[in-house]
PDB file of C-alpha atoms in Angstrom:
ATOM      1  CA  LYS A  79      35.632  43.240 -16.701  1.00  0.00           C
ATOM      2  CA  ARG A  80      33.314  40.743 -14.870  1.00  0.00           C
ATOM      3  CA  PRO A  81      34.954  38.015 -13.056  1.00  0.00           C
ATOM      4  CA  ALA A  82      35.417  34.218 -13.777  1.00  0.00           C
ATOM      5  CA  GLY A  83      32.362  32.208 -11.936  1.00  0.00           C
ATOM      6  CA  PRO A  84      33.108  29.098 -10.716  1.00  0.00           C
ATOM      7  CA  PRO A  85      34.634  26.295 -13.268  1.00  0.00           C
ATOM      8  CA  GLN A  86      32.496  23.823 -14.699  1.00  0.00           C
ATOM      9  CA  PRO A  87      32.198  20.480 -13.194  1.00  0.00           C
ATOM     10  CA  MET A  88      34.236  17.860 -16.967  1.00  0.00           C
ATOM     11  CA  MET A  89      31.152  14.964 -16.352  1.00  0.00           C
ATOM     12  CA  ASP A  90      33.075  13.020 -19.145  1.00  0.00           C
ATOM     13  CA  MET A  91      34.741  11.081 -18.392  1.00  0.00           C
ATOM     14  CA  PRO A  92      34.114   7.297 -17.340  1.00  0.00           C
ATOM     15  CA  LEU A  93      31.985   6.952 -14.092  1.00  0.00           C
ATOM     16  CA  CYS A  94      34.244   4.802 -12.367  1.00  0.00           C
ATOM     17  CA  ASP A  95      36.151   8.453 -12.567  1.00  0.00           C
ATOM     18  CA  TYR A  96      34.400  10.069 -10.380  1.00  0.00           C
ATOM     19  CA  PHE A  97      34.197  10.137  -6.676  1.00  0.00           C
ATOM     20  CA  ILE A  98      30.082   9.568  -5.820  1.00  0.00           C
ATOM     21  CA  GLU A  99      28.348  11.208  -2.804  1.00  0.00           C
ATOM     22  CA  SER A 100      27.392   7.965  -1.333  1.00  0.00           C
ATOM     23  CA  SER A 101      24.130   7.851   1.603  1.00  0.00           C
ATOM     24  CA  HIS A 102      25.800   4.026   3.974  1.00  0.00           C
ATOM     25  CA  ASN A 103      21.208   3.693   4.777  1.00  0.00           C
ATOM     26  CA  THR A 104      19.391   6.379   3.601  1.00  0.00           C
ATOM     27  CA  TYR A 105      16.375   5.272   5.410  1.00  0.00           C
ATOM     28  CA  LEU A 106      17.529   5.796   8.952  1.00  0.00           C
ATOM     29  CA  THR A 107      16.774   9.009  10.793  1.00  0.00           C
ATOM     30  CA  GLY A 108      18.707   7.631  13.593  1.00  0.00           C
ATOM     31  CA  ASP A 109      20.837   5.019  15.668  1.00  0.00           C
ATOM     32  CA  GLN A 110      21.579   1.510  13.186  1.00  0.00           C
ATOM     33  CA  LEU A 111      19.660  -0.961  16.263  1.00  0.00           C
ATOM     34  CA  MET A 112      16.574   0.915  17.611  1.00  0.00           C
ATOM     35  CA  SER A 113      15.597   4.414  15.470  1.00  0.00           C
ATOM     36  CA  THR A 114      12.799   4.513  13.202  1.00  0.00           C
ATOM     37  CA  SER A 115      12.396   4.480   8.734  1.00  0.00           C
ATOM     38  CA  SER A 116      11.811   6.980   7.130  1.00  0.00           C
ATOM     39  CA  THR A 117      10.709   8.220   3.448  1.00  0.00           C
ATOM     40  CA  ASP A 118      12.172  11.934   4.332  1.00  0.00           C
ATOM     41  CA  MET A 119      15.881  10.476   4.960  1.00  0.00           C
ATOM     42  CA  TYR A 120      15.798   9.951   1.794  1.00  0.00           C
ATOM     43  CA  THR A 121      14.432  12.806  -0.383  1.00  0.00           C
ATOM     44  CA  ARG A 122      17.152  14.784   2.803  1.00  0.00           C
ATOM     45  CA  VAL A 123      19.787  12.955   1.542  1.00  0.00           C
ATOM     46  CA  LEU A 124      18.744  13.506  -2.806  1.00  0.00           C
ATOM     47  CA  LEU A 125      18.420  17.129  -1.681  1.00  0.00           C
ATOM     48  CA  MET A 126      20.953  17.696  -0.750  1.00  0.00           C
ATOM     49  CA  GLY A 127      23.308  16.845  -3.114  1.00  0.00           C
ATOM     50  CA  CYS A 128      23.909  12.896  -3.165  1.00  0.00           C
ATOM     51  CA  ARG A 129      23.866  11.390  -5.456  1.00  0.00           C
ATOM     52  CA  CYS A 130      23.748   7.086  -4.539  1.00  0.00           C
ATOM     53  CA  VAL A 131      21.225   5.769  -2.216  1.00  0.00           C
ATOM     54  CA  GLU A 132      20.895   2.410   0.226  1.00  0.00           C
ATOM     55  CA  LEU A 133      18.210   0.300   0.799  1.00  0.00           C
ATOM     56  CA  ASP A 134      17.975  -2.822   1.909  1.00  0.00           C
ATOM     57  CA  VAL A 135      14.869  -4.877   0.360  1.00  0.00           C
ATOM     58  CA  TRP A 136      13.405  -7.686   2.790  1.00  0.00           C
ATOM     59  CA  ASP A 137      10.751 -10.097   2.621  1.00  0.00           C
ATOM     60  CA  GLY A 138       6.923  -8.188   4.043  1.00  0.00           C
ATOM     61  CA  ALA A 139       3.874  -9.473   4.762  1.00  0.00           C
ATOM     62  CA  ASP A 140       1.573  -9.542   1.723  1.00  0.00           C
ATOM     63  CA  ASP A 141       3.543  -9.470  -0.851  1.00  0.00           C
ATOM     64  CA  LYS A 142       4.808  -6.790  -0.494  1.00  0.00           C
ATOM     65  CA  PRO A 143       8.850  -5.189  -0.421  1.00  0.00           C
ATOM     66  CA  ILE A 144      10.135  -4.120   3.279  1.00  0.00           C
ATOM     67  CA  ILE A 145      12.996  -1.746   4.029  1.00  0.00           C
ATOM     68  CA  TRP A 146      14.264  -2.402   6.161  1.00  0.00           C
ATOM     69  CA  HIS A 147      17.938  -2.997   8.669  1.00  0.00           C
ATOM     70  CA  GLY A 148      17.487  -7.127   8.836  1.00  0.00           C
ATOM     71  CA  PHE A 149      18.894  -7.898  12.647  1.00  0.00           C
ATOM     72  CA  THR A 150      17.877  -5.441  15.030  1.00  0.00           C
ATOM     73  CA  LEU A 151      14.867  -3.665  16.498  1.00  0.00           C
ATOM     74  CA  THR A 152      14.517  -1.240  13.718  1.00  0.00           C
ATOM     75  CA  SER A 153      11.047  -0.096  12.252  1.00  0.00           C
ATOM     76  CA  SER A 154      11.000  -0.502   8.120  1.00  0.00           C
ATOM     77  CA  ILE A 155       8.908   0.922   5.301  1.00  0.00           C
ATOM     78  CA  PRO A 156       7.327  -0.135   2.353  1.00  0.00           C
ATOM     79  CA  SER A 157       9.688  -0.783  -0.599  1.00  0.00           C
ATOM     80  CA  PHE A 158       7.688   0.905  -3.060  1.00  0.00           C
ATOM     81  CA  ASP A 159       6.770   4.820  -0.362  1.00  0.00           C
ATOM     82  CA  VAL A 160      10.480   4.824  -0.858  1.00  0.00           C
ATOM     83  CA  LEU A 161      10.452   4.505  -4.851  1.00  0.00           C
ATOM     84  CA  ARG A 162       8.122   6.954  -5.164  1.00  0.00           C
ATOM     85  CA  ALA A 163      10.211   9.386  -2.306  1.00  0.00           C
ATOM     86  CA  ILE A 164      13.399   8.281  -4.395  1.00  0.00           C
ATOM     87  CA  ASN A 165      11.610   8.868  -7.781  1.00  0.00           C
ATOM     88  CA  ASP A 166      10.405  13.349  -5.917  1.00  0.00           C
ATOM     89  CA  ALA A 167      13.541  14.052  -5.363  1.00  0.00           C
ATOM     90  CA  ALA A 168      16.014  12.288  -7.173  1.00  0.00           C
ATOM     91  CA  PHE A 169      16.997  15.397 -10.210  1.00  0.00           C
ATOM     92  CA  VAL A 170      16.061  18.615  -7.354  1.00  0.00           C
ATOM     93  CA  ALA A 171      19.747  19.055  -6.528  1.00  0.00           C
ATOM     94  CA  SER A 172      21.421  17.975  -9.725  1.00  0.00           C
ATOM     95  CA  PRO A 173      20.634  16.468 -12.607  1.00  0.00           C
ATOM     96  CA  TYR A 174      22.762  13.954 -12.836  1.00  0.00           C
ATOM     97  CA  PRO A 175      21.998   9.973 -12.223  1.00  0.00           C
ATOM     98  CA  VAL A 176      20.733   8.370  -8.647  1.00  0.00           C
ATOM     99  CA  ILE A 177      22.362   5.329  -8.221  1.00  0.00           C
ATOM    100  CA  LEU A 178      20.361   2.935  -6.245  1.00  0.00           C
ATOM    101  CA  SER A 179      22.328   0.719  -4.420  1.00  0.00           C
ATOM    102  CA  LEU A 180      20.556  -2.283  -3.327  1.00  0.00           C
ATOM    103  CA  GLU A 181      21.956  -4.808  -0.818  1.00  0.00           C
ATOM    104  CA  VAL A 182      18.626  -7.927  -1.531  1.00  0.00           C
ATOM    105  CA  HIS A 183      17.458  -9.525   0.789  1.00  0.00           C
ATOM    106  CA  CYS A 184      13.559 -11.158  -0.120  1.00  0.00           C
ATOM    107  CA  SER A 185      12.622 -13.910  -1.672  1.00  0.00           C
ATOM    108  CA  TYR A 186      12.893 -14.559  -5.131  1.00  0.00           C
ATOM    109  CA  SER A 187       8.890 -13.600  -5.292  1.00  0.00           C
ATOM    110  CA  GLN A 188       9.417 -10.129  -3.541  1.00  0.00           C
ATOM    111  CA  GLN A 189      12.097  -9.255  -5.627  1.00  0.00           C
ATOM    112  CA  GLU A 190       9.615 -10.335  -9.061  1.00  0.00           C
ATOM    113  CA  VAL A 191       7.161  -7.137  -6.809  1.00  0.00           C
ATOM    114  CA  LEU A 192      11.089  -4.603  -6.506  1.00  0.00           C
ATOM    115  CA  ALA A 193      10.992  -4.807 -10.151  1.00  0.00           C
ATOM    116  CA  ARG A 194       8.115  -4.091 -11.090  1.00  0.00           C
ATOM    117  CA  GLN A 195       7.698  -1.561  -8.510  1.00  0.00           C
ATOM    118  CA  MET A 196      11.169  -0.134  -9.424  1.00  0.00           C
ATOM    119  CA  ARG A 197       9.627  -0.335 -13.660  1.00  0.00           C
ATOM    120  CA  GLU A 198       6.278   1.520 -12.822  1.00  0.00           C
ATOM    121  CA  VAL A 199       8.097   4.282 -10.773  1.00  0.00           C
ATOM    122  CA  PHE A 200      10.123   5.456 -12.782  1.00  0.00           C
ATOM    123  CA  GLY A 201       9.515   4.083 -16.323  1.00  0.00           C
ATOM    124  CA  ASP A 202      11.891   5.864 -18.740  1.00  0.00           C
ATOM    125  CA  GLN A 203      13.772   6.749 -16.382  1.00  0.00           C
ATOM    126  CA  LEU A 204      15.297   3.678 -15.073  1.00  0.00           C
ATOM    127  CA  LEU A 205      18.003   2.254 -16.844  1.00  0.00           C
ATOM    128  CA  LEU A 206      17.890  -0.814 -18.131  1.00  0.00           C
ATOM    129  CA  PRO A 207      20.905  -2.828 -19.792  1.00  0.00           C
ATOM    130  CA  ALA A 208      21.475  -3.726 -23.727  1.00  0.00           C
ATOM    131  CA  ALA A 209      20.052  -6.584 -25.289  1.00  0.00           C
ATOM    132  CA  PRO A 210      21.421 -10.495 -24.386  1.00  0.00           C
ATOM    133  CA  GLY A 211      23.845 -10.665 -26.863  1.00  0.00           C
ATOM    134  CA  THR A 212      25.552  -6.619 -27.433  1.00  0.00           C
ATOM    135  CA  ARG A 213      29.187  -6.248 -26.595  1.00  0.00           C
ATOM    136  CA  PRO A 214      28.912  -4.347 -23.624  1.00  0.00           C
ATOM    137  CA  PRO A 215      31.175  -0.810 -24.298  1.00  0.00           C
ATOM    138  CA  ALA A 216      34.596  -0.088 -23.468  1.00  0.00           C
ATOM    139  CA  GLN A 217      34.602   1.915 -20.892  1.00  0.00           C
ATOM    140  CA  LEU A 218      31.293   2.903 -18.571  1.00  0.00           C
ATOM    141  CA  PRO A 219      28.997   6.255 -19.288  1.00  0.00           C
ATOM    142  CA  SER A 220      29.519   9.521 -18.443  1.00  0.00           C
ATOM    143  CA  PRO A 221      27.690  11.376 -16.101  1.00  0.00           C
ATOM    144  CA  ALA A 222      25.977  13.738 -18.734  1.00  0.00           C
ATOM    145  CA  SER A 223      25.229  10.623 -20.968  1.00  0.00           C
ATOM    146  CA  LEU A 224      23.244   8.971 -17.957  1.00  0.00           C
ATOM    147  CA  VAL A 225      21.193  12.721 -16.404  1.00  0.00           C
ATOM    148  CA  GLY A 226      18.080  12.639 -15.349  1.00  0.00           C
ATOM    149  CA  ARG A 227      18.673   8.402 -15.260  1.00  0.00           C
ATOM    150  CA  ILE A 228      18.129   5.921 -12.597  1.00  0.00           C
ATOM    151  CA  LEU A 229      20.419   3.526 -12.107  1.00  0.00           C
ATOM    152  CA  VAL A 230      20.548   0.294 -10.460  1.00  0.00           C
ATOM    153  CA  LYS A 231      23.002  -1.825  -8.268  1.00  0.00           C
ATOM    154  CA  ALA A 232      22.720  -4.938  -6.262  1.00  0.00           C
ATOM    155  CA  SER A 233      23.571  -7.842  -3.533  1.00  0.00           C
ATOM    156  CA  THR A 234      22.484 -10.757  -3.171  1.00  0.00           C
ATOM    157  CA  GLY A 235      22.236 -11.284   1.103  1.00  0.00           C
ATOM    158  CA  PRO A 236      24.189 -14.547   2.092  1.00  0.00           C
ATOM    159  CA  PRO A 237      23.219 -18.106   1.144  1.00  0.00           C
ATOM    160  CA  ALA A 238      19.481 -19.169   3.349  1.00  0.00           C
ATOM    161  CA  LYS A 239      21.397 -21.427   5.722  1.00  0.00           C
ATOM    162  CA  ARG A 240      23.751 -18.956   7.232  1.00  0.00           C
ATOM    163  CA  GLN A 241      20.972 -15.982   6.791  1.00  0.00           C
ATOM    164  CA  GLN A 242      18.856 -18.702   9.865  1.00  0.00           C
ATOM    165  CA  ARG A 243      21.758 -19.030  11.814  1.00  0.00           C
ATOM    166  CA  ARG A 244      22.666 -15.655  11.910  1.00  0.00           C
ATOM    167  CA  MET A 245      18.898 -14.898  12.137  1.00  0.00           C
ATOM    168  CA  ALA A 246      19.093 -17.884  15.621  1.00  0.00           C
ATOM    169  CA  THR A 247      22.275 -16.027  16.528  1.00  0.00           C
ATOM    170  CA  ALA A 248      20.881 -12.014  16.416  1.00  0.00           C
ATOM    171  CA  ALA A 249      17.284 -13.717  18.266  1.00  0.00           C
ATOM    172  CA  ASN A 250      19.024 -15.056  20.911  1.00  0.00           C
ATOM    173  CA  ASN A 251      21.642 -11.693  21.704  1.00  0.00           C
ATOM    174  CA  LEU A 252      18.029  -9.397  21.456  1.00  0.00           C
ATOM    175  CA  LYS A 253      16.609 -12.145  24.459  1.00  0.00           C
ATOM    176  CA  HIS A 254      20.049 -10.798  26.720  1.00  0.00           C
ATOM    177  CA  SER A 255      20.295  -7.573  25.627  1.00  0.00           C
ATOM    178  CA  ARG A 256      18.695  -5.002  27.542  1.00  0.00           C
ATOM    179  CA  TRP A 257      16.403  -4.258  25.621  1.00  0.00           C
ATOM    180  CA  GLN A 258      14.115  -8.070  26.584  1.00  0.00           C
ATOM    181  CA  GLY A 259      11.109  -6.501  26.758  1.00  0.00           C
ATOM    182  CA  ALA A 260      11.066  -4.713  22.909  1.00  0.00           C
ATOM    183  CA  PRO A 261       8.366  -6.471  20.508  1.00  0.00           C
ATOM    184  CA  SER A 262      11.093  -8.236  18.298  1.00  0.00           C
ATOM    185  CA  ARG A 263      10.998  -7.929  14.656  1.00  0.00           C
ATOM    186  CA  LEU A 264      12.290 -11.476  13.011  1.00  0.00           C
ATOM    187  CA  ASP A 265       9.601 -13.670  13.163  1.00  0.00           C
ATOM    188  CA  LEU A 266       9.042 -11.336   9.887  1.00  0.00           C
ATOM    189  CA  HIS A 267      12.211 -13.453   8.243  1.00  0.00           C
ATOM    190  CA  GLY A 268      11.469 -17.247   8.109  1.00  0.00           C
ATOM    191  CA  GLY A 269      13.985 -19.815   6.022  1.00  0.00           C
ATOM    192  CA  ASP A 270      11.841 -20.123   2.752  1.00  0.00           C
ATOM    193  CA  ALA A 271      12.087 -15.606   2.544  1.00  0.00           C
ATOM    194  CA  MET A 272      16.131 -15.366   2.973  1.00  0.00           C
ATOM    195  CA  SER A 273      17.089 -14.761  -1.123  1.00  0.00           C
ATOM    196  CA  ARG A 274      19.728 -16.848  -2.446  1.00  0.00           C
ATOM    197  CA  ARG A 275      22.409 -16.176  -4.393  1.00  0.00           C
ATOM    198  CA  GLY A 276      22.427 -14.525  -8.069  1.00  0.00           C
ATOM    199  CA  SER A 277      18.979 -11.583  -7.568  1.00  0.00           C
ATOM    200  CA  ALA A 278      18.178 -14.092 -10.451  1.00  0.00           C
ATOM    201  CA  ALA A 279      14.422 -13.159  -9.927  1.00  0.00           C
ATOM    202  CA  LEU A 280      15.071  -9.317  -9.651  1.00  0.00           C
ATOM    203  CA  GLU A 281      17.194  -9.510 -12.840  1.00  0.00           C
ATOM    204  CA  LEU A 282      14.937 -11.515 -15.244  1.00  0.00           C
ATOM    205  CA  ALA A 283      12.178  -8.656 -14.338  1.00  0.00           C
ATOM    206  CA  MET A 284      13.905  -6.006 -14.698  1.00  0.00           C
ATOM    207  CA  ASP A 285      14.774  -7.143 -18.623  1.00  0.00           C
ATOM    208  CA  PRO A 286      16.467 -10.616 -18.860  1.00  0.00           C
ATOM    209  CA  PRO A 287      18.883 -12.190 -18.836  1.00  0.00           C
ATOM    210  CA  GLY A 288      21.739 -10.004 -16.560  1.00  0.00           C
ATOM    211  CA  ALA A 289      18.983  -6.721 -16.010  1.00  0.00           C
ATOM    212  CA  LEU A 290      20.959  -5.951 -13.195  1.00  0.00           C
ATOM    213  CA  GLY A 291      24.338  -7.588 -12.851  1.00  0.00           C
ATOM    214  CA  ALA A 292      23.748  -7.967  -9.250  1.00  0.00           C
ATOM    215  CA  SER A 293      27.523  -9.716  -7.446  1.00  0.00           C
ATOM    216  CA  SER A 294      26.453 -13.281  -5.987  1.00  0.00           C
ATOM    217  CA  GLY A 295      28.831 -12.703  -2.385  1.00  0.00           C
ATOM    218  CA  GLY A 296      26.869  -9.491  -1.364  1.00  0.00           C
ATOM    219  CA  HIS A 297      27.964  -8.043   1.486  1.00  0.00           C
ATOM    220  CA  ASP A 298      29.112 -10.931   3.827  1.00  0.00           C
ATOM    221  CA  ASP A 299      32.838 -12.259   3.505  1.00  0.00           C
ATOM    222  CA  GLU A 300      32.297 -15.360   5.735  1.00  0.00           C
ATOM    223  CA  SER A 301      32.370 -18.634   3.432  1.00  0.00           C
ATOM    224  CA  SER A 302      29.654 -20.438   1.481  1.00  0.00           C
ATOM    225  CA  GLY A 303      27.797 -22.790   4.778  1.00  0.00           C
TER     226      GLY A 303
END
């Protein structure tokens, strides 16, 4: 008698009922202060079975968003290159959905660029919300119902004024650190480039209104100032 194979996972429950293999600061090849960023890291973690990857999005030159670990000396990579790497490796190791965890620090105009890039790269794989006025489902969809789909969740950075104060603090810390002679990237992100709460432009460009369901709080627990 042939031995029974491994039990097949149940994938028809709501998405929130599962533990999801996730990657933090996916783009970094090393430490969080001075290491290099690479699209290869997205390929690597997806081929290892990861289903949630992180993209920290900032304003780049020539109206092209970048993925970067803000307020550090790490290198940056174009968001378009990251999206293409994700698309190439997303469903090689697993057919189940890939979640893009966006931490949005870029301006409204570059949020629109990012939304267009996602539509271009992912096409019909990109999960968009139901039409405006449609009653939301009683529960989240299951992994089985989302096979081959790209999901987007997003949070915005802190308000511009507080972002500027944090930049000034980071610049001062770097000035007095032992890496004083290292090239600084802080001047790439001026006041008007800071994200505002709501990530509205990104939502509208994806599928108006509320395409991403972005939270207004981001990852900063300070009160607004």
